Amino acid sequence: MQAFCHVALLFALTPMAVRAQAPDATALVPARLVQLVHAPEVQAELELTPRQRAALEEALVEVDAVWLRSRNLPPDKLRATMVGLESQVRDWGPRNLSHAQVRRLDQIERQAQGIRMMLRDDLATELELTPEQFEGFISRARTTEAAREASAGEKATEDQRAHAAATAAAEQQAITMALTAQQHDALWKSLGKPFDTAKLTRIYPLAPEIVSADTWINSRPLTLASLRGKVVVVHFYAFQCSNCHANFATYRRWHDGLAKRGVVILGIQTPETPSERDPNLVKAAAMDRELKFPILLDLDGRNWAAWGNTMWPCVYVVDTNGYIRSWWAGELNWQGATGDKTIEEAIDVALAEAEPGEDS
């Protein structure tokens, strides 16, 4: 339970054709668009109207249902999924945004992609990159990825980590070294005014709506829609799971100490064993463990599937607007981990945003 050709041929190709000879270049460009449109800071920069914000959230319900479940996919399948979701967002933009808003969003996306924006078809064409320049950016990106892979994991040496940092830095310097002065000026003009994407506060999906069922404990049936305006901590558990038991004391502490601050602790018991499918046993276990917060018995596992869980327990923080802000899979304090602090910090951020005078 616990737990991204032949050299002679390249010289004769246009930048767009060069890209066709390097299909893996697309996989090296970070997928940032879906995250960006979730961020209030980006929405404010675009000056979205209330109607546009409402239309965006309606579109994100469909996008996010897939995005959340896809987070555990293998890298190649995850990349394909994100490309599809980005396509949905790109299709939404021109239908709902002004030309200026679409252009500004594209500028922000490029800035968020960093040096890897140089592998985009549109930018390669705008800057009139030569085949040699384009292949150089691809080569640097591949070198960086190889170094990162070699430096990943507990067995990586300090030399491997230092090499990974050095190759990443060298890739970043390529914009200055590889571009002509004219290309350099054109690049910065195409990016518009600087926008700090490193400080975005909300870059995760909308939480899936709770799929109700026949059995609720300690509460009438609830929905996340009915809880808008409150911070909700949703945790999935199975009452016979020892790792789940390790989190119960923290859930009790949160329930007892945070209710007065408008925080709701919501348990979803998704069974793993036959006994965990018995409503009476679930109720008895909740009483025995003094779990006094609302609990939903998720017999058919539809909530488990909607949230894309892979293990018991799993804890999520949902902000007052219904967006996931943080999550933790497994025991909160497994082998010295500080998952409880991570979740509590996310709760504090969500609560602070909801205070009068704050833009939530």
Coordinates of C-alpha atoms in Angstrom, one line a residue:
M1 CA 0.0 0.0 0.0
Q2 CA 2.9 2.3 0.7
A3 CA 4.5 3.6 -0.7
F4 CA 12.1 14.7 -24.6
C5 CA 20.4 13.8 -40.5
H6 CA 22.6 14.0 -42.8
V7 CA 24.7 17.2 -42.6
A8 CA 24.8 17.9 -46.3
L9 CA 21.0 17.7 -46.5
L10 CA 20.5 20.0 -43.6
F11 CA 22.2 22.9 -45.4
A12 CA 19.5 22.8 -48.1
L13 CA 16.5 22.8 -45.8
T14 CA 14.4 25.7 -44.6
P15 CA 13.9 26.0 -40.8
M16 CA 10.5 24.4 -41.0
A17 CA 11.8 21.5 -43.0
V18 CA 14.7 21.2 -40.6
R19 CA 12.2 20.6 -37.8
A20 CA 10.6 17.9 -39.8
Q21 CA 13.9 16.1 -39.9
A22 CA 14.1 16.2 -36.0
P23 CA 10.8 14.9 -34.7
D24 CA 12.2 14.5 -31.2
A25 CA 12.7 18.3 -31.0
T26 CA 9.0 18.7 -30.1
A27 CA 9.4 16.3 -27.2
L28 CA 12.2 18.5 -25.8
V29 CA 9.9 21.6 -25.6
P30 CA 8.3 21.9 -22.1
A31 CA 4.5 21.7 -22.1
R32 CA 3.6 24.8 -20.0
L33 CA 0.4 26.2 -21.6
V34 CA -2.1 24.2 -19.5
Q35 CA -0.4 25.2 -16.3
L36 CA -0.2 28.8 -17.3
V37 CA -3.9 29.3 -18.0
H38 CA -4.7 28.1 -14.5
A39 CA -2.6 30.8 -12.9
P40 CA -4.5 33.9 -11.6
E41 CA -1.4 36.0 -12.4
V42 CA -1.6 35.0 -16.0
Q43 CA -5.3 35.6 -16.1
A44 CA -4.7 39.1 -14.7
E45 CA -1.9 39.8 -17.2
L46 CA -4.3 38.9 -20.0
E47 CA -7.0 41.1 -18.4
L48 CA -9.6 38.5 -18.7
T49 CA -13.2 39.7 -18.2
P50 CA -15.4 37.9 -15.7
R51 CA -17.2 36.2 -18.7
Q52 CA -13.8 35.1 -20.1
R53 CA -12.8 33.7 -16.8
A54 CA -16.0 31.7 -16.5
A55 CA -15.7 30.4 -20.0
L56 CA -12.1 29.4 -19.3
E57 CA -13.0 27.5 -16.1
E58 CA -15.8 25.7 -18.0
A59 CA -13.2 24.6 -20.6
L60 CA -10.8 23.6 -17.9
V61 CA -13.2 21.2 -16.3
E62 CA -12.9 18.9 -19.3
V63 CA -9.1 19.5 -19.7
D64 CA -8.3 18.9 -16.0
A65 CA -10.3 15.7 -15.7
V66 CA -7.7 14.2 -18.1
W67 CA -4.7 16.1 -16.8
L68 CA -5.1 15.0 -13.2
R69 CA -5.4 11.3 -14.1
S70 CA -2.5 11.5 -16.6
R71 CA 0.1 12.5 -14.1
N72 CA 1.2 8.9 -13.4
L73 CA 1.6 7.9 -17.1
P74 CA 5.0 6.9 -18.6
P75 CA 6.8 10.0 -20.0
D76 CA 6.0 9.3 -23.6
K77 CA 2.3 8.8 -23.0
L78 CA 2.2 11.8 -20.6
R79 CA 3.8 14.0 -23.3
A80 CA 1.2 12.8 -25.9
T81 CA -1.6 13.5 -23.5
M82 CA -0.3 17.0 -22.7
V83 CA 0.1 17.8 -26.4
G84 CA -3.6 16.9 -26.8
L85 CA -4.7 19.0 -23.9
E86 CA -2.6 22.0 -25.1
S87 CA -4.3 21.7 -28.4
Q88 CA -7.7 22.0 -26.7
V89 CA -6.5 25.2 -24.9
R90 CA -5.1 26.6 -28.2
D91 CA -8.4 26.0 -29.9
W92 CA -10.3 27.7 -27.0
G93 CA -8.1 30.8 -27.2
P94 CA -9.1 32.4 -30.5
R95 CA -12.8 31.7 -29.9
N96 CA -12.8 33.5 -26.5
L97 CA -9.9 35.9 -26.4
S98 CA -8.9 39.0 -28.4
H99 CA -6.0 38.8 -30.8
A100 CA -3.9 40.9 -28.3
Q101 CA -4.7 38.4 -25.5
V102 CA -3.8 35.4 -27.6
R103 CA -0.5 37.1 -28.6
R104 CA 0.3 37.9 -25.0
L105 CA -0.5 34.4 -23.8
D106 CA 1.9 33.1 -26.5
Q107 CA 4.6 35.4 -25.3
I108 CA 4.2 34.2 -21.7
E109 CA 4.3 30.6 -22.9
R110 CA 7.6 31.2 -24.7
Q111 CA 9.1 32.8 -21.6
A112 CA 8.0 29.9 -19.5
Q113 CA 9.6 27.4 -21.9
G114 CA 13.0 29.2 -21.6
I115 CA 15.8 28.2 -23.9
R116 CA 13.6 25.3 -25.2
M117 CA 11.4 27.8 -27.0
M118 CA 14.1 27.8 -29.7
L119 CA 12.9 24.4 -30.8
R120 CA 9.4 25.7 -31.7
D121 CA 8.5 25.7 -35.4
D122 CA 7.0 29.2 -35.2
L123 CA 9.9 30.8 -33.5
A124 CA 12.5 29.1 -35.7
T125 CA 10.6 30.5 -38.7
E126 CA 10.3 34.0 -37.2
L127 CA 14.0 34.2 -36.4
E128 CA 15.0 32.5 -39.7
L129 CA 17.2 30.1 -37.9
T130 CA 19.7 28.3 -40.1
P131 CA 19.9 24.5 -40.1
E132 CA 23.1 24.7 -38.2
Q133 CA 21.6 26.9 -35.5
F134 CA 18.5 24.8 -35.1
E135 CA 20.5 21.5 -34.9
G136 CA 22.8 23.2 -32.4
F137 CA 19.9 24.0 -30.1
I138 CA 18.6 20.4 -30.4
S139 CA 22.1 19.0 -29.7
R140 CA 22.4 21.1 -26.5
A141 CA 19.0 20.1 -25.3
R142 CA 19.8 16.4 -25.8
T143 CA 23.0 16.8 -23.9
T144 CA 21.2 18.5 -21.1
E145 CA 18.6 15.7 -20.9
A146 CA 21.2 13.0 -21.0
A147 CA 23.1 14.7 -18.2
R148 CA 20.0 15.1 -16.1
E149 CA 19.1 11.5 -16.5
A150 CA 22.5 10.4 -15.5
S151 CA 22.4 12.6 -12.4
A152 CA 19.0 11.4 -11.3
G153 CA 18.5 9.0 -8.4
E154 CA 20.2 8.4 -5.1
K155 CA 23.2 6.7 -6.7
A156 CA 24.2 9.7 -8.7
T157 CA 27.7 11.1 -7.9
E158 CA 28.5 14.7 -7.1
D159 CA 30.4 14.9 -10.4
Q160 CA 27.4 13.8 -12.3
R161 CA 25.2 16.4 -10.6
A162 CA 27.8 19.1 -11.3
H163 CA 28.0 18.0 -14.9
A164 CA 24.2 18.2 -15.2
A165 CA 24.2 21.7 -13.8
A166 CA 27.0 22.8 -16.1
T167 CA 25.3 21.4 -19.2
A168 CA 22.0 23.1 -18.3
A169 CA 23.9 26.4 -17.8
A170 CA 25.7 26.0 -21.2
E171 CA 22.3 25.4 -22.9
Q172 CA 20.9 28.6 -21.4
Q173 CA 23.9 30.6 -22.7
A174 CA 23.3 29.4 -26.2
I175 CA 20.8 32.2 -26.9
T176 CA 23.6 34.7 -26.6
M177 CA 26.3 32.6 -28.3
A178 CA 24.4 31.1 -31.2
L179 CA 22.1 33.9 -32.4
T180 CA 23.2 36.8 -34.6
A181 CA 22.6 40.4 -33.2
Q182 CA 19.6 40.7 -35.5
Q183 CA 18.1 37.4 -34.4
H184 CA 18.7 38.3 -30.8
D185 CA 16.8 41.6 -31.1
A186 CA 14.0 39.9 -32.9
L187 CA 13.7 37.3 -30.2
W188 CA 13.4 39.8 -27.4
K189 CA 10.8 41.8 -29.3
S190 CA 8.8 38.6 -29.9
L191 CA 8.7 37.9 -26.2
G192 CA 7.1 41.2 -25.1
K193 CA 7.6 42.6 -21.7
P194 CA 9.1 40.2 -19.1
F195 CA 6.7 38.1 -17.1
D196 CA 7.9 36.1 -14.0
T197 CA 6.5 32.6 -14.5
A198 CA 8.5 31.3 -11.6
K199 CA 6.2 32.8 -9.0
L200 CA 2.8 31.5 -10.2
T201 CA 0.7 30.4 -7.3
R202 CA -1.9 28.1 -9.0
I203 CA -0.7 25.7 -11.6
Y204 CA -2.6 22.5 -10.8
P205 CA -6.0 21.2 -12.0
L206 CA -9.5 21.8 -10.8
A207 CA -10.4 19.1 -8.4
P208 CA -12.9 16.6 -9.8
E209 CA -16.4 16.9 -8.4
I210 CA -17.2 14.3 -5.8
V211 CA -19.1 11.4 -7.2
S212 CA -21.6 10.7 -4.4
A213 CA -22.7 7.3 -3.2
D214 CA -25.2 5.8 -0.9
T215 CA -23.1 5.8 2.3
W216 CA -21.9 8.9 4.0
I217 CA -20.5 8.9 7.6
N218 CA -20.7 11.9 9.9
S219 CA -22.4 14.1 7.2
R220 CA -25.1 14.5 4.7
P221 CA -23.9 14.1 1.1
L222 CA -21.4 16.9 0.1
T223 CA -20.1 18.3 -3.2
L224 CA -17.0 20.4 -3.8
A225 CA -19.3 22.9 -5.5
S226 CA -21.3 23.3 -2.2
L227 CA -18.0 23.8 -0.4
R228 CA -16.7 26.6 -2.6
G229 CA -15.3 29.4 -0.3
K230 CA -13.8 26.8 2.0
V231 CA -10.4 25.1 1.9
V232 CA -11.0 21.4 1.6
V233 CA -8.5 18.6 2.5
V234 CA -9.5 15.5 0.6
H235 CA -7.9 12.3 1.7
F236 CA -8.3 8.8 0.3
Y237 CA -7.9 5.8 2.6
A238 CA -8.8 2.2 3.3
F239 CA -9.5 1.5 7.0
Q240 CA -7.4 -1.7 7.1
C241 CA -4.4 0.0 5.5
S242 CA -1.6 0.4 8.1
N243 CA -0.1 3.3 6.2
C244 CA -3.5 5.0 6.3
H245 CA -3.6 4.5 10.1
A246 CA -0.3 6.4 10.4
N247 CA -2.1 9.5 9.0
F248 CA -5.2 9.4 11.2
A249 CA -3.8 11.4 14.1
T250 CA -2.8 14.2 11.7
Y251 CA -6.3 14.2 10.1
R252 CA -7.9 14.4 13.6
R253 CA -5.6 17.3 14.5
W254 CA -6.5 19.1 11.3
H255 CA -10.2 18.5 11.8
D256 CA -10.1 19.7 15.4
G257 CA -7.8 22.7 14.8
L258 CA -8.7 24.1 11.4
A259 CA -12.5 23.9 11.3
K260 CA -12.8 27.3 12.8
R261 CA -10.6 28.7 10.0
G262 CA -13.1 27.3 7.4
V263 CA -11.2 24.2 6.5
V264 CA -13.1 21.0 5.8
I265 CA -11.5 17.6 6.1
L266 CA -13.2 15.1 3.8
G267 CA -12.3 11.4 3.8
I268 CA -13.0 9.1 0.9
Q269 CA -12.8 5.4 1.9
T270 CA -12.0 3.4 -1.3
P271 CA -11.9 -0.3 -0.4
E272 CA -9.0 -2.6 -1.2
T273 CA -10.1 -5.7 0.7
P274 CA -13.6 -7.3 0.9
S275 CA -14.1 -6.1 4.5
E276 CA -13.5 -2.6 3.5
R277 CA -16.6 -2.8 1.3
D278 CA -18.9 -3.4 4.3
P279 CA -20.5 0.0 5.4
N280 CA -21.0 -1.2 8.9
L281 CA -17.3 -2.1 9.3
V282 CA -16.3 1.2 7.8
K283 CA -18.5 3.1 10.2
A284 CA -17.3 1.0 13.2
A285 CA -13.6 1.7 12.2
A286 CA -14.3 5.4 11.8
M287 CA -15.8 5.5 15.3
D288 CA -13.0 3.4 16.8
R289 CA -10.4 5.7 15.3
E290 CA -12.4 8.9 16.2
L291 CA -12.6 10.1 12.7
K292 CA -15.4 12.7 13.1
F293 CA -15.1 14.5 9.8
P294 CA -17.3 13.7 6.7
I295 CA -16.5 10.3 5.1
L296 CA -17.8 9.0 1.7
L297 CA -17.7 5.2 1.1
D298 CA -16.5 5.0 -2.5
L299 CA -17.5 1.4 -3.1
D300 CA -17.2 1.4 -6.9
G301 CA -13.9 3.4 -6.9
R302 CA -15.2 6.1 -9.2
N303 CA -13.7 8.9 -7.1
W304 CA -10.4 7.0 -6.8
A305 CA -10.3 6.7 -10.6
A306 CA -11.3 10.4 -11.2
W307 CA -8.5 11.6 -9.0
G308 CA -5.9 9.3 -10.6
N309 CA -4.8 7.7 -7.3
T310 CA -2.3 4.8 -7.3
M311 CA -1.8 4.2 -3.6
W312 CA -3.4 4.5 -0.2
P313 CA -3.3 7.0 1.5
C314 CA -3.3 10.1 -0.7
V315 CA -4.0 13.7 0.5
Y316 CA -5.0 16.7 -1.5
V317 CA -5.5 20.4 -0.7
V318 CA -8.4 22.1 -2.6
D319 CA -8.5 25.9 -2.4
T320 CA -11.6 28.1 -2.0
N321 CA -12.0 28.2 -5.8
G322 CA -11.9 24.5 -6.3
Y323 CA -8.4 24.1 -7.5
I324 CA -5.9 21.5 -6.3
R325 CA -2.9 23.3 -4.7
S326 CA -0.9 20.4 -3.3
W327 CA -1.0 16.7 -2.7
W328 CA 0.9 14.0 -0.9
A329 CA 0.9 10.3 -1.8
G330 CA 1.7 7.9 1.0
E331 CA 2.3 8.3 4.7
L332 CA 2.7 11.9 5.6
N333 CA 5.7 11.2 7.9
W334 CA 7.1 8.1 6.2
Q335 CA 10.7 7.6 7.2
G336 CA 11.1 11.2 8.4
A337 CA 9.1 12.8 5.6
T338 CA 7.3 16.1 6.5
G339 CA 4.2 15.7 4.3
D340 CA 2.1 17.1 7.1
K341 CA 4.0 20.4 7.0
T342 CA 3.8 20.5 3.2
I343 CA 0.0 20.1 3.3
E344 CA -0.3 22.6 6.2
E345 CA 1.7 25.2 4.2
A346 CA -0.6 24.8 1.2
I347 CA -3.6 25.2 3.5
D348 CA -2.1 28.4 4.9
V349 CA -1.5 29.8 1.4
A350 CA -5.0 29.0 0.3
L351 CA -6.5 30.5 3.4
A352 CA -4.4 33.7 3.1
E353 CA -5.6 34.1 -0.5
A354 CA -9.1 33.9 0.6
E355 CA -8.8 36.7 3.2
P356 CA -10.6 40.0 2.5
G357 CA -8.6 42.2 0.2
E358 CA -6.7 39.3 -1.3
D359 CA -7.2 38.2 -4.9
S360 CA -8.2 34.6 -4.7

